[in-house]
Every structure is written in structure tokens, then in C-alpha cells.
Amino acid sequence: DTEVTQTPKHLVMGMTNKKSLKCEQHMGHRAMYWYKQKAKKPPELMFVYSYEKLSINESVPSRFSPECPNSSLLNLHLHALQPEDSALYLCASSRTQGSGANVLTFGAGSRLTVL
Amino acid sequence: GQNIDQPTEMTATEGAIVQINCTYQTSGFNGLFWYQQHAGEAPTFLSYNVLDGLEEKGRFSSFLSRSKGYSYLLLKELQMKDSASYLCAVMDSNYQLIWGAGTKLIIKP
């Protein structure tokens, strides 16, 4: 299995809703990432988990809350989002964090629209 | 600051060759990656260079010159399916990936 699976593919939510994005990989990777990508822009790193511990939080607003229940799963909990948070949210994994040839395998993304 | 520059958009003809350049200025260097991203889809890994020289992988090749802070991605025998954005990313001394803004490649018949 060489895939990263993300659900849902599309999500529309109001500013008062609470929802979660889910990500799963079974490649034995020990680093997992959340990226946010706006149209025609490169991916923007949000969070990194290494061996199920949060190692990087790129000053992301608290309305985004990551969770890593085990080495295969990564969640992103969403609450009280703003319309400007509408974007493609990409999950990625890699064998480890902090090594040179650290190839990221991306999921297909969750397209989020905040009304 | 850290900076990666690539052309915003390029156009090429089916069957031809195209070279996408990337120049970088980063805090340290632990390798350079090229990813392909079709519209609305996730990036997929194309190549990794950490030493100077050319790495060839089928129709795609990637070149690196660390002294010049320069890389290029060479695509041969272009096909319509190669229409996509090509992202250059450098891993800095903290093993953080610094992304370029991407080059949108348009292939015409």
C-alpha cells in the first residue's frame, strides 16, 4: 500500500460548525504532515507529527487542532473557521522527519469551503 | 531570507522538449525536489537531487548546481498529460521544505 488516503474529498461548512478531516497511511511512515494550499500557490506547512508527537506548529490559529491517534492516522479538527480558510488541505507522510531524501507522499486532499 | 524562483508559466508543443528552471537562496541545503501537480490534485514526487549533476528518469531529468543555487527539470517527448504545475522545493539546514510558487506548463498540440 503506497497511498495516503484523505476523507472527505469535499467539505462545506458554516463558520459555527465543527468538523474533522481525516488522513490514513499504511506505509509505516513515522512523519505525517498537514499542508494548506490556496489556488495557484505552493503548499503551506501547518503541522508536522514525528513518531506521533507534534514537532512543528507553524503558528496556525487555534481554530485548527491536529491530532495523531496512532502512527497511521492523522486528524485535523476544525472549529469556528473563517471564509478565508477555504482551501485544499493536503495530508502527507514520509519515512521520517529530518533527513535529506525525505520524499513526501501526498493524499488527494480535502477541498474545504467555509461559508 | 529564503527564496526560490521559478517561471510562473511556460508553453510548449506536444512532442517537444522543455526546461523548467529553479534558482534558490536558502539557509543551508539538504537536497532539492521536483513535484508535479495536476490542477485540483495532490503533488506527486518526480525527482530528488543532492549532489551536482544530472539525474535521469525516463522522459524526465533533473539537474543541480549547488555552487550556482540552480536546478532545472527537463521534460522530453512532451505529452498532453504533462500539462501541470511543476513545483521546485529545497530542504534547508533544518530539514524544512521551502517551496517555490510553481511553474504552470501548458502543452499545445
PDB file of C-alpha atoms in Angstrom:
ATOM      1  CA  ASP A   1       0.000   0.000   0.000  1.00  0.00           C
ATOM      2  CA  THR A   2       1.717   3.181  -1.194  1.00  0.00           C
ATOM      3  CA  GLU A   3      -1.146   5.591  -0.673  1.00  0.00           C
ATOM      4  CA  VAL A   4      -2.215   8.329   1.667  1.00  0.00           C
ATOM      5  CA  THR A   5      -6.000   8.370   1.972  1.00  0.00           C
ATOM      6  CA  GLN A   6      -7.878  11.522   2.923  1.00  0.00           C
ATOM      7  CA  THR A   7     -11.553  11.943   3.771  1.00  0.00           C
ATOM      8  CA  PRO A   8     -13.752  13.691   2.973  1.00  0.00           C
ATOM      9  CA  LYS A   9     -12.780  14.797  -0.537  1.00  0.00           C
ATOM     10  CA  HIS A  10     -15.050  17.831  -0.298  1.00  0.00           C
ATOM     11  CA  LEU A  11     -16.424  19.622   2.768  1.00  0.00           C
ATOM     12  CA  VAL A  12     -18.690  22.653   3.007  1.00  0.00           C
ATOM     13  CA  MET A  13     -19.168  24.108   6.459  1.00  0.00           C
ATOM     14  CA  GLY A  14     -20.545  27.169   8.158  1.00  0.00           C
ATOM     15  CA  MET A  15     -18.480  29.359  10.418  1.00  0.00           C
ATOM     16  CA  THR A  16     -20.058  27.878  13.549  1.00  0.00           C
ATOM     17  CA  ASN A  17     -19.678  24.224  12.581  1.00  0.00           C
ATOM     18  CA  LYS A  18     -17.245  21.674  13.974  1.00  0.00           C
ATOM     19  CA  LYS A  19     -15.857  19.152  11.508  1.00  0.00           C
ATOM     20  CA  SER A  20     -12.790  16.955  11.083  1.00  0.00           C
ATOM     21  CA  LEU A  21     -10.520  15.988   8.221  1.00  0.00           C
ATOM     22  CA  LYS A  22      -9.006  12.510   8.333  1.00  0.00           C
ATOM     23  CA  CYS A  23      -5.840  11.048   6.885  1.00  0.00           C
ATOM     24  CA  GLU A  24      -4.530   7.471   6.889  1.00  0.00           C
ATOM     25  CA  GLN A  25      -1.383   5.770   5.624  1.00  0.00           C
ATOM     26  CA  HIS A  26      -0.133   2.195   5.915  1.00  0.00           C
ATOM     27  CA  MET A  27       3.378   2.623   4.574  1.00  0.00           C
ATOM     28  CA  GLY A  28       4.984   2.533   8.018  1.00  0.00           C
ATOM     29  CA  HIS A  29       5.878   6.207   7.716  1.00  0.00           C
ATOM     30  CA  ARG A  30       6.632   7.878  11.054  1.00  0.00           C
ATOM     31  CA  ALA A  31       6.222  11.506   9.968  1.00  0.00           C
ATOM     32  CA  MET A  32       2.864  12.983   8.959  1.00  0.00           C
ATOM     33  CA  TYR A  33       2.072  16.488   7.780  1.00  0.00           C
ATOM     34  CA  TRP A  34      -0.840  18.856   7.240  1.00  0.00           C
ATOM     35  CA  TYR A  35      -0.483  21.420   4.464  1.00  0.00           C
ATOM     36  CA  LYS A  36      -2.890  24.132   3.300  1.00  0.00           C
ATOM     37  CA  GLN A  37      -2.901  25.107  -0.366  1.00  0.00           C
ATOM     38  CA  LYS A  38      -4.677  28.036  -1.971  1.00  0.00           C
ATOM     39  CA  ALA A  39      -5.231  28.226  -5.731  1.00  0.00           C
ATOM     40  CA  LYS A  40      -2.063  28.859  -7.748  1.00  0.00           C
ATOM     41  CA  LYS A  41       0.083  28.879  -4.604  1.00  0.00           C
ATOM     42  CA  PRO A  42       2.517  26.271  -3.253  1.00  0.00           C
ATOM     43  CA  PRO A  43       1.573  24.120  -0.255  1.00  0.00           C
ATOM     44  CA  GLU A  44       1.926  25.914   3.086  1.00  0.00           C
ATOM     45  CA  LEU A  45       3.050  23.778   6.043  1.00  0.00           C
ATOM     46  CA  MET A  46       0.709  23.768   9.045  1.00  0.00           C
ATOM     47  CA  PHE A  47       1.730  20.895  11.333  1.00  0.00           C
ATOM     48  CA  VAL A  48       4.216  18.035  11.473  1.00  0.00           C
ATOM     49  CA  TYR A  49       3.947  14.935  13.632  1.00  0.00           C
ATOM     50  CA  SER A  50       7.012  12.794  14.161  1.00  0.00           C
ATOM     51  CA  TYR A  51       6.549   9.443  15.912  1.00  0.00           C
ATOM     52  CA  GLU A  52       3.027  10.566  16.904  1.00  0.00           C
ATOM     53  CA  LYS A  53       4.308  13.683  18.644  1.00  0.00           C
ATOM     54  CA  LEU A  54       3.671  17.208  17.374  1.00  0.00           C
ATOM     55  CA  SER A  55       7.058  18.512  16.300  1.00  0.00           C
ATOM     56  CA  ILE A  56       6.147  21.571  14.240  1.00  0.00           C
ATOM     57  CA  ASN A  57       3.238  24.006  14.527  1.00  0.00           C
ATOM     58  CA  GLU A  58       3.708  26.835  12.057  1.00  0.00           C
ATOM     59  CA  SER A  59       1.814  29.419  14.139  1.00  0.00           C
ATOM     60  CA  VAL A  60      -1.515  28.065  12.960  1.00  0.00           C
ATOM     61  CA  PRO A  61      -4.645  29.646  14.519  1.00  0.00           C
ATOM     62  CA  SER A  62      -6.221  27.581  17.315  1.00  0.00           C
ATOM     63  CA  ARG A  63      -9.368  27.030  15.257  1.00  0.00           C
ATOM     64  CA  PHE A  64      -7.287  24.278  13.598  1.00  0.00           C
ATOM     65  CA  SER A  65      -6.464  21.458  16.012  1.00  0.00           C
ATOM     66  CA  PRO A  66      -4.374  18.467  14.877  1.00  0.00           C
ATOM     67  CA  GLU A  67      -4.467  15.021  16.414  1.00  0.00           C
ATOM     68  CA  CYS A  68      -2.394  11.912  15.790  1.00  0.00           C
ATOM     69  CA  PRO A  69      -4.178   8.940  17.433  1.00  0.00           C
ATOM     70  CA  ASN A  70      -1.605   6.411  16.190  1.00  0.00           C
ATOM     71  CA  SER A  71       1.203   6.020  13.671  1.00  0.00           C
ATOM     72  CA  SER A  72      -1.220   5.509  10.759  1.00  0.00           C
ATOM     73  CA  LEU A  73      -3.813   8.192  11.421  1.00  0.00           C
ATOM     74  CA  LEU A  74      -3.809  11.968  11.402  1.00  0.00           C
ATOM     75  CA  ASN A  75      -6.804  14.197  12.002  1.00  0.00           C
ATOM     76  CA  LEU A  76      -7.397  17.909  11.659  1.00  0.00           C
ATOM     77  CA  HIS A  77     -10.259  19.233  13.770  1.00  0.00           C
ATOM     78  CA  LEU A  78     -11.917  22.390  12.505  1.00  0.00           C
ATOM     79  CA  HIS A  79     -13.958  24.820  14.582  1.00  0.00           C
ATOM     80  CA  ALA A  80     -15.207  28.372  14.036  1.00  0.00           C
ATOM     81  CA  LEU A  81     -13.437  28.710  10.712  1.00  0.00           C
ATOM     82  CA  GLN A  82     -13.415  31.835   8.570  1.00  0.00           C
ATOM     83  CA  PRO A  83     -14.192  32.081   4.828  1.00  0.00           C
ATOM     84  CA  GLU A  84     -10.502  32.765   4.160  1.00  0.00           C
ATOM     85  CA  ASP A  85      -9.749  29.263   5.489  1.00  0.00           C
ATOM     86  CA  SER A  86     -11.327  27.834   2.340  1.00  0.00           C
ATOM     87  CA  ALA A  87      -8.547  25.900   0.601  1.00  0.00           C
ATOM     88  CA  LEU A  88      -7.274  22.459  -0.347  1.00  0.00           C
ATOM     89  CA  TYR A  89      -5.966  20.684   2.763  1.00  0.00           C
ATOM     90  CA  LEU A  90      -3.281  18.157   1.979  1.00  0.00           C
ATOM     91  CA  CYS A  91      -2.037  15.399   4.218  1.00  0.00           C
ATOM     92  CA  ALA A  92       1.391  13.937   3.529  1.00  0.00           C
ATOM     93  CA  SER A  93       3.655  11.340   5.071  1.00  0.00           C
ATOM     94  CA  SER A  94       7.330  10.452   4.875  1.00  0.00           C
ATOM     95  CA  ARG A  95       9.547   7.727   6.287  1.00  0.00           C
ATOM     96  CA  THR A  96      10.918  10.063   8.939  1.00  0.00           C
ATOM     97  CA  GLN A  97      11.300  13.767   9.560  1.00  0.00           C
ATOM     98  CA  GLY A  98      14.651  15.482   9.496  1.00  0.00           C
ATOM     99  CA  SER A  99      16.545  13.547   6.873  1.00  0.00           C
ATOM    100  CA  GLY A 100      17.715  14.612   3.447  1.00  0.00           C
ATOM    101  CA  ALA A 101      15.996  12.323   0.970  1.00  0.00           C
ATOM    102  CA  ASN A 102      12.689  12.851   2.730  1.00  0.00           C
ATOM    103  CA  VAL A 103      10.180  12.212  -0.037  1.00  0.00           C
ATOM    104  CA  LEU A 104       6.662  13.283   0.838  1.00  0.00           C
ATOM    105  CA  THR A 105       3.744  11.159  -0.309  1.00  0.00           C
ATOM    106  CA  PHE A 106       0.632  13.313  -0.516  1.00  0.00           C
ATOM    107  CA  GLY A 107      -3.003  12.366  -0.191  1.00  0.00           C
ATOM    108  CA  ALA A 108      -5.506  13.593  -2.789  1.00  0.00           C
ATOM    109  CA  GLY A 109      -6.579  16.418  -0.484  1.00  0.00           C
ATOM    110  CA  SER A 110      -9.777  17.645   1.136  1.00  0.00           C
ATOM    111  CA  ARG A 111     -11.328  20.654  -0.588  1.00  0.00           C
ATOM    112  CA  LEU A 112     -12.798  22.831   2.177  1.00  0.00           C
ATOM    113  CA  THR A 113     -15.297  25.637   1.603  1.00  0.00           C
ATOM    114  CA  VAL A 114     -16.293  27.831   4.552  1.00  0.00           C
ATOM    115  CA  LEU A 115     -19.497  29.806   4.072  1.00  0.00           C
TER     116      LEU A 115
ATOM    117  CA  GLY B   1      15.502  35.325   3.829  1.00  0.00           C
ATOM    118  CA  GLN B   2      14.852  32.146   1.931  1.00  0.00           C
ATOM    119  CA  ASN B   3      13.761  32.370  -1.666  1.00  0.00           C
ATOM    120  CA  ILE B   4      13.009  30.050  -4.553  1.00  0.00           C
ATOM    121  CA  ASP B   5      12.323  31.426  -8.035  1.00  0.00           C
ATOM    122  CA  GLN B   6      10.727  29.649 -10.963  1.00  0.00           C
ATOM    123  CA  PRO B   7       8.905  30.996 -14.013  1.00  0.00           C
ATOM    124  CA  THR B   8       5.175  31.413 -13.461  1.00  0.00           C
ATOM    125  CA  GLU B   9       4.073  29.845 -16.721  1.00  0.00           C
ATOM    126  CA  MET B  10       5.582  28.141 -19.773  1.00  0.00           C
ATOM    127  CA  THR B  11       4.075  26.874 -23.014  1.00  0.00           C
ATOM    128  CA  ALA B  12       5.455  24.052 -25.154  1.00  0.00           C
ATOM    129  CA  THR B  13       4.357  21.851 -28.035  1.00  0.00           C
ATOM    130  CA  GLU B  14       3.472  18.174 -27.845  1.00  0.00           C
ATOM    131  CA  GLY B  15       6.497  16.032 -28.715  1.00  0.00           C
ATOM    132  CA  ALA B  16       8.991  18.812 -27.944  1.00  0.00           C
ATOM    133  CA  ILE B  17      11.421  19.343 -25.048  1.00  0.00           C
ATOM    134  CA  VAL B  18      11.009  21.904 -22.274  1.00  0.00           C
ATOM    135  CA  GLN B  19      13.346  23.014 -19.483  1.00  0.00           C
ATOM    136  CA  ILE B  20      11.917  24.498 -16.269  1.00  0.00           C
ATOM    137  CA  ASN B  21      14.473  26.434 -14.239  1.00  0.00           C
ATOM    138  CA  CYS B  22      14.630  26.950 -10.494  1.00  0.00           C
ATOM    139  CA  THR B  23      17.036  29.186  -8.588  1.00  0.00           C
ATOM    140  CA  TYR B  24      17.257  29.206  -4.829  1.00  0.00           C
ATOM    141  CA  GLN B  25      18.752  31.028  -1.872  1.00  0.00           C
ATOM    142  CA  THR B  26      18.217  29.107   1.356  1.00  0.00           C
ATOM    143  CA  SER B  27      19.709  28.697   4.809  1.00  0.00           C
ATOM    144  CA  GLY B  28      21.712  25.580   4.086  1.00  0.00           C
ATOM    145  CA  PHE B  29      20.927  22.830   1.619  1.00  0.00           C
ATOM    146  CA  ASN B  30      19.882  19.227   2.133  1.00  0.00           C
ATOM    147  CA  GLY B  31      18.515  18.463  -1.293  1.00  0.00           C
ATOM    148  CA  LEU B  32      16.188  19.734  -3.990  1.00  0.00           C
ATOM    149  CA  PHE B  33      12.913  18.128  -5.004  1.00  0.00           C
ATOM    150  CA  TRP B  34      10.667  18.448  -8.036  1.00  0.00           C
ATOM    151  CA  TYR B  35       6.971  17.638  -7.722  1.00  0.00           C
ATOM    152  CA  GLN B  36       4.259  17.557 -10.385  1.00  0.00           C
ATOM    153  CA  GLN B  37       0.766  18.767  -9.549  1.00  0.00           C
ATOM    154  CA  HIS B  38      -2.215  18.477 -11.872  1.00  0.00           C
ATOM    155  CA  ALA B  39      -4.990  21.014 -11.317  1.00  0.00           C
ATOM    156  CA  GLY B  40      -7.073  20.140  -8.264  1.00  0.00           C
ATOM    157  CA  GLU B  41      -4.898  17.147  -7.397  1.00  0.00           C
ATOM    158  CA  ALA B  42      -2.116  16.422  -4.919  1.00  0.00           C
ATOM    159  CA  PRO B  43       1.577  16.917  -5.745  1.00  0.00           C
ATOM    160  CA  THR B  44       3.443  13.784  -6.815  1.00  0.00           C
ATOM    161  CA  PHE B  45       7.187  13.282  -6.417  1.00  0.00           C
ATOM    162  CA  LEU B  46       9.296  13.455  -9.576  1.00  0.00           C
ATOM    163  CA  SER B  47      12.950  13.742  -8.545  1.00  0.00           C
ATOM    164  CA  TYR B  48      15.480  14.446  -5.806  1.00  0.00           C
ATOM    165  CA  ASN B  49      18.967  15.920  -6.277  1.00  0.00           C
ATOM    166  CA  VAL B  50      21.507  16.403  -3.515  1.00  0.00           C
ATOM    167  CA  LEU B  51      24.764  16.171  -5.493  1.00  0.00           C
ATOM    168  CA  ASP B  52      25.710  18.206  -8.553  1.00  0.00           C
ATOM    169  CA  GLY B  53      24.846  16.720 -11.890  1.00  0.00           C
ATOM    170  CA  LEU B  54      22.063  15.221 -13.908  1.00  0.00           C
ATOM    171  CA  GLU B  55      19.608  12.573 -12.708  1.00  0.00           C
ATOM    172  CA  GLU B  56      17.662  10.885 -15.493  1.00  0.00           C
ATOM    173  CA  LYS B  57      14.377   9.087 -15.021  1.00  0.00           C
ATOM    174  CA  GLY B  58      12.668   8.141 -18.263  1.00  0.00           C
ATOM    175  CA  ARG B  59      11.379  11.242 -20.066  1.00  0.00           C
ATOM    176  CA  PHE B  60      12.208  13.438 -17.073  1.00  0.00           C
ATOM    177  CA  SER B  61      15.684  14.597 -15.992  1.00  0.00           C
ATOM    178  CA  SER B  62      16.711  16.941 -13.206  1.00  0.00           C
ATOM    179  CA  PHE B  63      19.974  18.861 -12.916  1.00  0.00           C
ATOM    180  CA  LEU B  64      21.577  20.536  -9.909  1.00  0.00           C
ATOM    181  CA  SER B  65      24.419  23.016  -9.463  1.00  0.00           C
ATOM    182  CA  ARG B  66      24.856  23.764  -5.769  1.00  0.00           C
ATOM    183  CA  SER B  67      27.520  26.440  -6.352  1.00  0.00           C
ATOM    184  CA  LYS B  68      25.098  28.371  -8.577  1.00  0.00           C
ATOM    185  CA  GLY B  69      21.976  27.670  -6.495  1.00  0.00           C
ATOM    186  CA  TYR B  70      20.335  26.373  -9.653  1.00  0.00           C
ATOM    187  CA  SER B  71      18.339  23.414 -10.844  1.00  0.00           C
ATOM    188  CA  TYR B  72      16.306  22.554 -13.890  1.00  0.00           C
ATOM    189  CA  LEU B  73      13.736  19.936 -14.781  1.00  0.00           C
ATOM    190  CA  LEU B  74      13.924  18.703 -18.360  1.00  0.00           C
ATOM    191  CA  LEU B  75      10.883  17.071 -19.911  1.00  0.00           C
ATOM    192  CA  LYS B  76      11.341  15.267 -23.240  1.00  0.00           C
ATOM    193  CA  GLU B  77       8.806  13.954 -25.792  1.00  0.00           C
ATOM    194  CA  LEU B  78       6.108  16.079 -24.220  1.00  0.00           C
ATOM    195  CA  GLN B  79       2.643  14.596 -23.933  1.00  0.00           C
ATOM    196  CA  MET B  80      -0.647  16.384 -23.310  1.00  0.00           C
ATOM    197  CA  LYS B  81      -0.827  14.741 -19.873  1.00  0.00           C
ATOM    198  CA  ASP B  82       2.339  16.653 -18.890  1.00  0.00           C
ATOM    199  CA  SER B  83       0.219  19.819 -18.642  1.00  0.00           C
ATOM    200  CA  ALA B  84       0.510  20.540 -14.920  1.00  0.00           C
ATOM    201  CA  SER B  85       2.263  22.727 -12.387  1.00  0.00           C
ATOM    202  CA  TYR B  86       5.848  21.823 -11.522  1.00  0.00           C
ATOM    203  CA  LEU B  87       6.983  22.700  -8.012  1.00  0.00           C
ATOM    204  CA  CYS B  88      10.617  23.101  -7.006  1.00  0.00           C
ATOM    205  CA  ALA B  89      11.314  22.652  -3.273  1.00  0.00           C
ATOM    206  CA  VAL B  90      14.566  22.877  -1.315  1.00  0.00           C
ATOM    207  CA  MET B  91      15.252  21.242   2.041  1.00  0.00           C
ATOM    208  CA  ASP B  92      17.138  23.732   4.208  1.00  0.00           C
ATOM    209  CA  SER B  93      19.615  23.171   7.043  1.00  0.00           C
ATOM    210  CA  ASN B  94      16.722  22.499   9.474  1.00  0.00           C
ATOM    211  CA  TYR B  95      15.306  19.874   7.091  1.00  0.00           C
ATOM    212  CA  GLN B  96      12.358  22.147   6.340  1.00  0.00           C
ATOM    213  CA  LEU B  97      10.994  22.163   2.794  1.00  0.00           C
ATOM    214  CA  ILE B  98      10.964  25.596   1.166  1.00  0.00           C
ATOM    215  CA  TRP B  99       8.597  25.627  -1.808  1.00  0.00           C
ATOM    216  CA  GLY B 100       8.740  27.641  -4.991  1.00  0.00           C
ATOM    217  CA  ALA B 101       5.485  29.096  -6.298  1.00  0.00           C
ATOM    218  CA  GLY B 102       5.363  26.534  -9.116  1.00  0.00           C
ATOM    219  CA  THR B 103       5.543  26.717 -12.902  1.00  0.00           C
ATOM    220  CA  LYS B 104       2.358  26.097 -14.843  1.00  0.00           C
ATOM    221  CA  LEU B 105       3.249  24.164 -18.002  1.00  0.00           C
ATOM    222  CA  ILE B 106       0.793  24.335 -20.891  1.00  0.00           C
ATOM    223  CA  ILE B 107       1.216  21.791 -23.686  1.00  0.00           C
ATOM    224  CA  LYS B 108      -0.281  22.627 -27.066  1.00  0.00           C
ATOM    225  CA  PRO B 109      -0.993  20.058 -29.815  1.00  0.00           C
TER     226      PRO B 109
END
